[in-house]
Coordinates of C-alpha atoms in Angstrom, one line a residue:
Chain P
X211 CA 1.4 14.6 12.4
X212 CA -2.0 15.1 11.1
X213 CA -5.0 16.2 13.0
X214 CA -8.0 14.1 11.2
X215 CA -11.6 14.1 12.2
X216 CA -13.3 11.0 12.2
X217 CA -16.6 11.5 11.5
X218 CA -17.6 9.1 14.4
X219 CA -14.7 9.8 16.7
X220 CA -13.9 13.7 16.7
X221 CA -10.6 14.9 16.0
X222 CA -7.9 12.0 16.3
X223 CA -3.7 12.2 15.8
X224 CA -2.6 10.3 12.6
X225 CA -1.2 7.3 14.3
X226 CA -4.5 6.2 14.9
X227 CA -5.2 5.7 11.6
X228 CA -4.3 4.1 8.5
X229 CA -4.3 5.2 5.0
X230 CA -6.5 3.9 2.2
X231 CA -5.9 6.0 -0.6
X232 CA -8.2 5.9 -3.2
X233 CA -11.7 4.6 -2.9
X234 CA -12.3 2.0 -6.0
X235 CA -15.4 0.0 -6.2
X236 CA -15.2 -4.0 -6.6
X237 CA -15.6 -5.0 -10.5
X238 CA -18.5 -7.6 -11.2
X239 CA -17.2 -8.4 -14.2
X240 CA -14.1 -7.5 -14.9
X241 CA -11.0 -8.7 -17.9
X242 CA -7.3 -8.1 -17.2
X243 CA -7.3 -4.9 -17.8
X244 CA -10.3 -3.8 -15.3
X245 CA -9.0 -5.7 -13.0
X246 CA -5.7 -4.6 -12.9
X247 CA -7.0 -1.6 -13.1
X248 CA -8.8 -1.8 -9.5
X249 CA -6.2 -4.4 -8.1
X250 CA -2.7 -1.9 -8.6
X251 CA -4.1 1.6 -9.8
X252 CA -4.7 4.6 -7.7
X253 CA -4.6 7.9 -7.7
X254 CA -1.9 10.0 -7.1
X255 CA -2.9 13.9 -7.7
X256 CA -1.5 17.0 -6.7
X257 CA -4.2 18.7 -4.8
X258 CA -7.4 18.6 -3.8
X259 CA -8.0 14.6 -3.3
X260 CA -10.7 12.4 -1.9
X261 CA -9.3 9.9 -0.4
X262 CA -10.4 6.9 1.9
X263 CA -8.9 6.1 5.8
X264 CA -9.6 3.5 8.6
X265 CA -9.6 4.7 12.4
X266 CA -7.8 1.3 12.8
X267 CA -6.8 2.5 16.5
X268 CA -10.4 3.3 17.4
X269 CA -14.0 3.0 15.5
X270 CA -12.2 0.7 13.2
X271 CA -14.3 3.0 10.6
X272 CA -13.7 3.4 7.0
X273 CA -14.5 6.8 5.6
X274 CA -13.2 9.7 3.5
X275 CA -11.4 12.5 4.0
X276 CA -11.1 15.6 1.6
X277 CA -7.1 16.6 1.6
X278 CA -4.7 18.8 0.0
X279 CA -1.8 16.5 -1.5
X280 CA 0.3 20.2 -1.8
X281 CA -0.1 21.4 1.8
X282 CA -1.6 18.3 3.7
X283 CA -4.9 20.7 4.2
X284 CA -7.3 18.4 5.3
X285 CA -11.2 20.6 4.5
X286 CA -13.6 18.0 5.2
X287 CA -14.1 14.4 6.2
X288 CA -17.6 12.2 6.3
X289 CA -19.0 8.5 6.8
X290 CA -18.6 6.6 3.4
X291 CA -22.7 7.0 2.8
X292 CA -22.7 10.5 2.9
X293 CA -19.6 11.8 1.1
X294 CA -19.3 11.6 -2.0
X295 CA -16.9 8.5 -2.7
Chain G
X90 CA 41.6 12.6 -11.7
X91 CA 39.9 16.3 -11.2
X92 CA 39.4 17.8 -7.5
X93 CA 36.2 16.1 -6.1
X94 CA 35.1 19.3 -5.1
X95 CA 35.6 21.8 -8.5
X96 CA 32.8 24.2 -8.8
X97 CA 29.4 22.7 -10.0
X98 CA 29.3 26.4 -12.4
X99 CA 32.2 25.1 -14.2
X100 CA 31.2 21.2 -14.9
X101 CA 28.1 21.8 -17.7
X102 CA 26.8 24.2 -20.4
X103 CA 23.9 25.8 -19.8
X104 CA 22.1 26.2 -23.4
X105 CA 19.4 27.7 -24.9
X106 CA 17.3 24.9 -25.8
X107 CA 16.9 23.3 -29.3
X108 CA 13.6 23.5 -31.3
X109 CA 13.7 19.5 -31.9
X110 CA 15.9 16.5 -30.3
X111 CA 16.4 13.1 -30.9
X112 CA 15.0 12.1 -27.5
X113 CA 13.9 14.3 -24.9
X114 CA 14.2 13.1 -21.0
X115 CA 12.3 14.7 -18.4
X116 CA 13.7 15.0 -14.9
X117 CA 17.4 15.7 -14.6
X118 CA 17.5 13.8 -11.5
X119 CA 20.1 10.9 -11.6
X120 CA 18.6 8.4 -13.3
X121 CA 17.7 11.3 -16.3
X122 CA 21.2 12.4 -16.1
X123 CA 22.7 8.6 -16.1
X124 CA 20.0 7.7 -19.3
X125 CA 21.4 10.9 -21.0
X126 CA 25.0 10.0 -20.6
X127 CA 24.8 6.5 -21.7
X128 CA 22.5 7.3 -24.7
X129 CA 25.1 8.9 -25.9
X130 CA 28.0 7.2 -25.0
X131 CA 26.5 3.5 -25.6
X132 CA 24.5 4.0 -28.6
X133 CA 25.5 7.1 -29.9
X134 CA 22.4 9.2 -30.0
X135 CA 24.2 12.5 -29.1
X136 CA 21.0 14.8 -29.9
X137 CA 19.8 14.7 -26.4
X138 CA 17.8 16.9 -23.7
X139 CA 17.4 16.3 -20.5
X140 CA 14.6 18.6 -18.9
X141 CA 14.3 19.8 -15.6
X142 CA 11.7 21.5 -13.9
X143 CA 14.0 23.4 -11.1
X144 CA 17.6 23.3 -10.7
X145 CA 20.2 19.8 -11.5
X146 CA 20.2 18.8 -7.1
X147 CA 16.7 20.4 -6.0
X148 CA 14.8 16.6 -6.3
X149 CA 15.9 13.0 -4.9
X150 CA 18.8 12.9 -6.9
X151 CA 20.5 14.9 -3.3
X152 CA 17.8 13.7 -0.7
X153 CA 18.6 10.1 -0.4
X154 CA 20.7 8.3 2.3
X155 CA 22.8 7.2 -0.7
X156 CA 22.9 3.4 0.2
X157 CA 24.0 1.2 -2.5
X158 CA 23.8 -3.1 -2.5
X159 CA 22.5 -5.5 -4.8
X160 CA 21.1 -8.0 -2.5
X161 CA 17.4 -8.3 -4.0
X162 CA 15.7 -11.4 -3.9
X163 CA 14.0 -12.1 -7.5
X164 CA 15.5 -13.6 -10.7
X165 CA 14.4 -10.6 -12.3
X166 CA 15.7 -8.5 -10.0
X167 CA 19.2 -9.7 -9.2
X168 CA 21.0 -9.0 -12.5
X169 CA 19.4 -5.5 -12.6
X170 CA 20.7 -4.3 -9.2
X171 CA 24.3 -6.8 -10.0
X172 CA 25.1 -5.3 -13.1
X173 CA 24.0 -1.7 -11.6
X174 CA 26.8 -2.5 -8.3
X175 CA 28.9 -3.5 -10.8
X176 CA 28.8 -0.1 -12.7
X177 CA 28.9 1.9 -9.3
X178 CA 32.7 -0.4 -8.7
X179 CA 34.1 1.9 -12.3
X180 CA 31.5 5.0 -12.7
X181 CA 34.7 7.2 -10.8
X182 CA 37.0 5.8 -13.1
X183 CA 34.5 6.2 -16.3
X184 CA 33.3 9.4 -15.6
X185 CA 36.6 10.7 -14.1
X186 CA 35.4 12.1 -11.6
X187 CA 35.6 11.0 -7.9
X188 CA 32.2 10.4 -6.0
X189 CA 33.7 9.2 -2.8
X190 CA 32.1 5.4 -3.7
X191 CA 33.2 3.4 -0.8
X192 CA 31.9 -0.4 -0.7
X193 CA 32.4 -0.5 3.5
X194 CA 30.3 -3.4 4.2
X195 CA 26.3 -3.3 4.7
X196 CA 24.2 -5.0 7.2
X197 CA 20.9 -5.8 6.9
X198 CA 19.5 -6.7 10.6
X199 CA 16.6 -9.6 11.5
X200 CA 15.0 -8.7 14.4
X201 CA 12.5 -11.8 14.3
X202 CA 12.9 -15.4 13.4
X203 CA 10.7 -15.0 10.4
X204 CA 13.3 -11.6 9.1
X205 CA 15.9 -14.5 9.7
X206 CA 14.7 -16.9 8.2
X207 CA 13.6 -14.5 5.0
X208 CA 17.2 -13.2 5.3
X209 CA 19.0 -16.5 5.0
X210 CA 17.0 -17.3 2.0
X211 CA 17.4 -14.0 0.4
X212 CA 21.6 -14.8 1.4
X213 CA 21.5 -18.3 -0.9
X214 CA 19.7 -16.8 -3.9
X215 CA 22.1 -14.0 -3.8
X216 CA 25.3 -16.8 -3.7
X217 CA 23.6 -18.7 -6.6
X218 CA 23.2 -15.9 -8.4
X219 CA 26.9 -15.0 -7.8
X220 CA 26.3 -11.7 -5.7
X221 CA 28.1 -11.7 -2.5
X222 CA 26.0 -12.4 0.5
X223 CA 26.6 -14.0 4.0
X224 CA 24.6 -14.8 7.2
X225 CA 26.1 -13.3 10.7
X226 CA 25.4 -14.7 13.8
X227 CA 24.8 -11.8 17.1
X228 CA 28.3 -11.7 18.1
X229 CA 29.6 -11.8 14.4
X230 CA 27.7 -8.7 13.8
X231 CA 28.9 -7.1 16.7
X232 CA 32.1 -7.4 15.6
X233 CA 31.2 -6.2 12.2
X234 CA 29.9 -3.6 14.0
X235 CA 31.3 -2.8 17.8
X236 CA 28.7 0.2 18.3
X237 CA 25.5 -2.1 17.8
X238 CA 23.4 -3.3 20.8
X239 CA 22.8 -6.9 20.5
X240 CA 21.5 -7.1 24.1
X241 CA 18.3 -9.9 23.5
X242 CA 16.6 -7.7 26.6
X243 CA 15.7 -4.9 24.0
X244 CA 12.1 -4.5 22.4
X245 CA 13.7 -5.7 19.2
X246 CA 16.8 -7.4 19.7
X247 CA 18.7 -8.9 16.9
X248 CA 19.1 -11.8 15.9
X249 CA 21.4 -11.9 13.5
X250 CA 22.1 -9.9 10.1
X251 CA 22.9 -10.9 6.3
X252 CA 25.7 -8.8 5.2
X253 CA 27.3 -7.6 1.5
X254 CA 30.8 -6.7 1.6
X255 CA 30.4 -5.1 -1.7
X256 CA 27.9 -2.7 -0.8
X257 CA 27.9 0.8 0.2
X258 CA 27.6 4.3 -0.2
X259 CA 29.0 7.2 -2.6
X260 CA 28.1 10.8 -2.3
X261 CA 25.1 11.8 -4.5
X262 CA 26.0 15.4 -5.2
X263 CA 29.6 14.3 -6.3
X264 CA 27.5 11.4 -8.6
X265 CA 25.0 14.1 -10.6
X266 CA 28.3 16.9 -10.9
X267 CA 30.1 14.0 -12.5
X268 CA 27.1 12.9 -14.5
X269 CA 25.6 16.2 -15.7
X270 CA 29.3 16.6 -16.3
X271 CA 30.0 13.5 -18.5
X272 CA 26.5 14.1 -20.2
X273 CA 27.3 17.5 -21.1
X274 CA 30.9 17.0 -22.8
X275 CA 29.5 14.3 -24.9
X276 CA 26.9 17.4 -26.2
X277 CA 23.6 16.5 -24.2
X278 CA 21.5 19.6 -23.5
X279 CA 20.5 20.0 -19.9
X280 CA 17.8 22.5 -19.6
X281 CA 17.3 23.3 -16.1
X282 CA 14.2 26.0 -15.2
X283 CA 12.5 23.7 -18.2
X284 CA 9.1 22.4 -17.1
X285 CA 7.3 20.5 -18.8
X286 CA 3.6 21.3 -18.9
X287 CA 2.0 19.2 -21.7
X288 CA 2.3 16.4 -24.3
X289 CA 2.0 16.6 -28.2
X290 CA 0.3 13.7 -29.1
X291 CA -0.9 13.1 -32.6
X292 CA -2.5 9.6 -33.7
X293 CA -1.5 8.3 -30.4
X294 CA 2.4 9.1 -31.0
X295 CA 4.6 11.5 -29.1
X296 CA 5.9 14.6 -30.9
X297 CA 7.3 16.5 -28.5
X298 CA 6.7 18.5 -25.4
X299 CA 5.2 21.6 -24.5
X300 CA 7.4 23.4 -21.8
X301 CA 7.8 26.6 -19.8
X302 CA 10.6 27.3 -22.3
X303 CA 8.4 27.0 -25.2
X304 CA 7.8 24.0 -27.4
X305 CA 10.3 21.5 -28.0
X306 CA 9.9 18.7 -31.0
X307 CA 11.2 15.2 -29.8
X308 CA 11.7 11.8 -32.0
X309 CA 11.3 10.2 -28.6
X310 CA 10.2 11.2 -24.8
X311 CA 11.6 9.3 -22.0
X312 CA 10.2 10.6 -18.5
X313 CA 12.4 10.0 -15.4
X314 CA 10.7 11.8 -12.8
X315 CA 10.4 9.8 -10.0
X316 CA 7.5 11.0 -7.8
X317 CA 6.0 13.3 -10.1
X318 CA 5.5 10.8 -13.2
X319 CA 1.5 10.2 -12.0
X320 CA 1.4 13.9 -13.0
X321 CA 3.6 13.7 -16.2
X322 CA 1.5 10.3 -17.3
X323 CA -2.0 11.7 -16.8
X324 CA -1.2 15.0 -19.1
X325 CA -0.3 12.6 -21.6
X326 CA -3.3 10.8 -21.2
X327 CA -2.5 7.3 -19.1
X328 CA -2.4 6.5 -15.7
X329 CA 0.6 4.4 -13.9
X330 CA -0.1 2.2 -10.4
X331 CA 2.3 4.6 -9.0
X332 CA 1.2 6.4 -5.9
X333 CA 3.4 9.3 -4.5
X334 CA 4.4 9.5 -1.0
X335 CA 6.8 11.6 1.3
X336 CA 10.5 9.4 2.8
X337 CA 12.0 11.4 5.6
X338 CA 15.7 11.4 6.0
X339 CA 18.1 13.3 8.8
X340 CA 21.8 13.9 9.5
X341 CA 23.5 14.4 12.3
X342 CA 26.2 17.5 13.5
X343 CA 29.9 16.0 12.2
X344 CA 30.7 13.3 14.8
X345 CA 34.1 11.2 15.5
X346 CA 34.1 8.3 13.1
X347 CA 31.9 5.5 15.0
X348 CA 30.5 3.4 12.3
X349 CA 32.4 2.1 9.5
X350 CA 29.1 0.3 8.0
X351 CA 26.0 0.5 6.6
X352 CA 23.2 -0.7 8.9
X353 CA 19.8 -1.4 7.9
X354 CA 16.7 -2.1 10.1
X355 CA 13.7 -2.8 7.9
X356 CA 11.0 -3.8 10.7
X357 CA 12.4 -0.7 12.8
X358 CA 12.7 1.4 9.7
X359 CA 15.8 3.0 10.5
X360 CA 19.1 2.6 8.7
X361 CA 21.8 4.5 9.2
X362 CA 25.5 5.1 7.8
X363 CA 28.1 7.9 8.5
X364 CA 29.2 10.2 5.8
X365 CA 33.1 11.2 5.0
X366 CA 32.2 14.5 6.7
X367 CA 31.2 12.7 9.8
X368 CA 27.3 13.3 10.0
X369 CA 25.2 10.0 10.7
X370 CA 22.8 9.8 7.6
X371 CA 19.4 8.1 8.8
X372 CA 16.5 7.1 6.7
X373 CA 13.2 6.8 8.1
X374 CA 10.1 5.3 6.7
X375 CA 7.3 6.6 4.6
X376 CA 4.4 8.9 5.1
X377 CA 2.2 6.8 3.8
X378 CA 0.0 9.2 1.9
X379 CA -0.2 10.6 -1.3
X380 CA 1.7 13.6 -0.6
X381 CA 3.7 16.5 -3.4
X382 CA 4.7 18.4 0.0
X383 CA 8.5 17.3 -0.2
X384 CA 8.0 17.2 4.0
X385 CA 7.3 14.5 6.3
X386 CA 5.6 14.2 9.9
X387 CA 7.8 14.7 13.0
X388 CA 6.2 11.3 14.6
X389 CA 7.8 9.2 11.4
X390 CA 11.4 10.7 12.5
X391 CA 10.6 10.3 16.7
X392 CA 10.0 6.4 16.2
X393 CA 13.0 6.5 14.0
X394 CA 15.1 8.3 16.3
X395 CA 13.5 5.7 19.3
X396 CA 14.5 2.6 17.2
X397 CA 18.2 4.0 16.8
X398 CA 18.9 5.0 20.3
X399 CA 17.9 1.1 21.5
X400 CA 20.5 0.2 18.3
X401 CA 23.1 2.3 19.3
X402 CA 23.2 3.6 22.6
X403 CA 25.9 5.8 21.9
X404 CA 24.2 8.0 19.6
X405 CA 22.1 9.7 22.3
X406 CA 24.2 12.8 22.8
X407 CA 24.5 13.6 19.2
X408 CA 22.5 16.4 17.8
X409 CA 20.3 16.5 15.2
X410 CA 21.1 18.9 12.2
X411 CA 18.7 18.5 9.4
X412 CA 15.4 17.0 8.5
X413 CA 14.3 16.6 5.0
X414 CA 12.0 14.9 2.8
X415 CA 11.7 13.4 -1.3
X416 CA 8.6 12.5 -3.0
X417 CA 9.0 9.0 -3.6
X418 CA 6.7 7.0 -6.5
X419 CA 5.8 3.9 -5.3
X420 CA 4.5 0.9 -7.4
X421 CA 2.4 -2.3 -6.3
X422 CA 5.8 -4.8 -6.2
X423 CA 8.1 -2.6 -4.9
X424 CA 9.9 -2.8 -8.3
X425 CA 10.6 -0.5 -11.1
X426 CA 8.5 0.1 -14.0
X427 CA 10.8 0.5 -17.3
X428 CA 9.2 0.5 -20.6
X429 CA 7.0 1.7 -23.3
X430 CA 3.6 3.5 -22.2
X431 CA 0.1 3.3 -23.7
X432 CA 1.2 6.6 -26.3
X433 CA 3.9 5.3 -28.7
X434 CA 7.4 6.7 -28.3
X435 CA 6.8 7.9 -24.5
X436 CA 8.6 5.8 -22.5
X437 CA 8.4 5.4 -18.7
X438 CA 11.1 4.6 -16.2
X439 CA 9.7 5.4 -12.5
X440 CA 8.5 3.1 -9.3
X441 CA 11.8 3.1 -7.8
X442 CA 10.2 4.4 -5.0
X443 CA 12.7 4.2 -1.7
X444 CA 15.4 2.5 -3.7
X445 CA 16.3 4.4 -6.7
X446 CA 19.8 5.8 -5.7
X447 CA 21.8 2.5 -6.1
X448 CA 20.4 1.7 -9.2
X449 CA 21.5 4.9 -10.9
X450 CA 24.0 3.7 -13.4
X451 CA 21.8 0.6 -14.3
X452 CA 18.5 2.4 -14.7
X453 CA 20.1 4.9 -17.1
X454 CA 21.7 2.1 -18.7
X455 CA 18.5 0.3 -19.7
X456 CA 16.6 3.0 -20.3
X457 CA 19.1 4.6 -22.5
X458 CA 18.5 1.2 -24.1
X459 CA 14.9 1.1 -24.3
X460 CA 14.8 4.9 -25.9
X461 CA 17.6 4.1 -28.4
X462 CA 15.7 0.8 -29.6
X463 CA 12.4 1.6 -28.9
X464 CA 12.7 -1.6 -27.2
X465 CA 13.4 -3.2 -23.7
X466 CA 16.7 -4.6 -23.0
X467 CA 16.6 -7.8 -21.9
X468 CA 17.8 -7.0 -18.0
X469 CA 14.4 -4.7 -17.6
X470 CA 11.7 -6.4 -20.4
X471 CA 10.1 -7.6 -17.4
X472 CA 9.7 -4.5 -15.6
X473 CA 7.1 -3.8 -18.2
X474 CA 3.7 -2.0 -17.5
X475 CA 2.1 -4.9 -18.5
X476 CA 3.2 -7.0 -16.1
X477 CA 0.1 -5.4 -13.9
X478 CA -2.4 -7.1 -16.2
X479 CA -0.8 -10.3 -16.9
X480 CA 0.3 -10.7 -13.0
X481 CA 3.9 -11.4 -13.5
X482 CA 4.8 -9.2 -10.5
X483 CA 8.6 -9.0 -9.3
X484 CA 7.2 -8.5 -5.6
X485 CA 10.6 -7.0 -3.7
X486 CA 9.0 -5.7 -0.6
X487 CA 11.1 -8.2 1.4
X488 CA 14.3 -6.8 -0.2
X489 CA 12.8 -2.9 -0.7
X490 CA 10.4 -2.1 1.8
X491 CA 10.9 1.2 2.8
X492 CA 14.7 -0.2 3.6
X493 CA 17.0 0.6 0.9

């Protein structure tokens, strides 16, 4: 079980929250291939990886957590306007 | 028919590898292994390699729970996993070589009126597309299956089950001796300690791979790689919708035979099945995060474990013996991609993601197709990476899940 800290929470077990992955913005204006491209595709890289989660159990807050994919190292988390995304 | 059991040292050559090949494979897992064997047995392309990174046995190919049905749900679908069951019923035979396939019976259980109703449907498409299926009532699946508790004053009682007679299990280690085996005597390299660690691309075509064993010249790549394709498809320059995630399975210490099934639980994540040597093999659902860790979190197995003791009361006393994770590769619809990639002469056969085992002998028979023709065959041209874009989606995430 992970140990995450929500940034408006504190430190919270992982069955509080759910998993978002990737952070992709919303096209405006998109053809099959963009959208597709946000709809289905998201990362999947060994190591260091920003990735999005929701303290669906609590603040009901999205925001972002910094996390080794090769040891499950979690190094930093912040609120989605002052991490970089 | 050979002892099951002869010595793995024994059953393959070990080579030095080739400056060029026909096609190259990456992953000797079983679907790499199965491709290798029928590329050269079906189409005759005997200059093969399969690469892989460790050993033949470190990856997925000997950390599933070795479940094998065909009871998917899509028109797409159907024939793949059919034809695939269908294999599994003569692969002992073919490959002379026992792998202990034994088609006892699996249960899928419905704990909810909408998992029954879903089940019964999935049960008619399955009888019009000629694959056995059938719809049990409580007390028919308690006599399927004396050691289930169909009590309705549980947290998830059961409400009935669709059942395949046909389905199964065999054992996966006795399935990739006898297919490294087959692979091998019909001349296929297998390169083990080989890993890959770059693509040469010129003009947008493969032309072969860089490796740990130096650099190998290939006609055609074909990467079966299950959880680390994202990894394999971004060196060469593409991404896939595949995201990579740890499933958690367990055994049990060697019990008394008590279940003579295979019993799936898809809402409770649990599904369960007793090997020849008496251990209950138990799947448990994903991590659900992007994860190369080849571990899982202990709370994933405790609500496992919770969900199987209100199932079957009577395994409370046995003992755990082993935990153990594989990185699966997951895809948006559940369903496999199979195909060409953005770089011409790379192929891609990956998103099997919880499922892959049962579809061993099919997936290696399409792909060997698709890599011998440079195009699909018609049982996996709609598995394409395309489908993404032009949203023809085979969703199976009623009949895949995490469930398999």
């Amino acid at each position: 079980m992970l140990l995450i800290g929500c940034p408006y929470c504190g430190p919270r077990e992982e069955n509080e929250f759910r998993y978002g992955g990737e952070g992709v913005p919303i096209p405006t204006d998109a053809d099959d291939r963009a959208w597709a491209r946000f709809l289905y595709y998201r990362d999947s890289p060994a190591g260091l990886f920003t990735e999005r989660w929701v303290h669906t159990h609590g603040c009901r807050q999205w925001f972002t957590v910094v996390r080794d994919t090769l040891t499950h190292e979690i190094s930093a988390t912040g609120k989605l306007d002052e991490a970089a995304r | 028919m050979e002892p099951a059991f002869q010595n793995p040292a024994f059953l393959w050559r070990n080579p030095r590898p080739k400056p060029a090949y026909d096609v190259v494979i990456v992953g000797g897992g079983l679907h790499g292994l199965a491709t290798a064997y029928y590329l050269a047995k079906n189409h005759a392309v005997q200059n093969v390699a399969v690469l892989e990174r460790g050993w033949l046995g470190n990856g997925n190919a000997v950390r599933n729970t070795t479940i094998i049905r065909s009871n998917y749900l899509r028109d797409e679908s159907m024939p793949l996993y059919e034809l695939s069951l269908k294999l599994w019923e003569t692969l002992a035979a073919e490959l002379d070589y026992d792998v202990l396939f034994d088609q006892r019976g699996l249960l899928q259980l419905a704990h909810t009126r909408a998992e029954a109703n879903d089940a019964r449907r999935t049960v008619y498409a399955n009888r019009l597309a000629g694959i056995d299926a059938e719809w049990l009532e409580p007390e028919e699946v308690k006599a399927f299956c004396p050691i289930l508790n169909i009590s309705p004053r549980v947290r998830y009682p059961v409400v009935g089950a669709s059942l395949q007679r046909r389905g199964g299990i065999a054992r996966h280690d006795l399935v990739m001796f006898a297919l490294a085996r087959a692979a091998s005597a019909r001349g296929v390299d297998l390169l083990q300690g080989c890993e890959v660690t770059g693509f040469r691309i010129e003009n947008n075509r493969v032309q072969g791979v860089e490796t740990s064993a130096g650099a190998i010249a290939a006609g055609k790549v074909g990467l079966a790689s299950a959880g680390r394709t994202p990894l394999l498809a971004r060196m060469a320059g593409f991404d896939l919708p595949i995201q990579s995630t740890p499933l958690q399975a367990l055994v049990s210490d060697g019990l008394e035979p008590v279940l003579n099934s295979v019993v799936m639980s898809g809402l409770l994540h649990v599904y369960v099945s007793q090997a020849k040597n008496g251990g209950l093999v138990m799947g448990a659902a994903r991590d659900n995060y992007v994860s190369y860790a080849q571990r899982g979190s202990f709370n994933i197995l405790e609500w496992q474990i919770q969900a199987a003791l209100e199932l079957y009361p009577i395994m409370s006393r046995a003992h755990m013996l082993r935990t153990w994770a594989g990185i699966v590769d997951v895809s948006p619809d559940a369903s496999p991609i199979i195909g060409r990639t953005p770089v011409e002469n790379l192929f891609v056969n990956c998103g099997w993601g919880t499922g892959g085992f049962k579809a061993t002998p099919v997936s290696g028979w399409v792909y060997a197709h698709t890599l011998a023709h440079g195009e699909p065959h018609e049982l996996n041209a709609a598995f394409s990476l395309e489908r993404f874009e032009t949203g023809a989606l085979i969703d199976e995430h009623g009949a895949a899940a995490v469930a398999h």
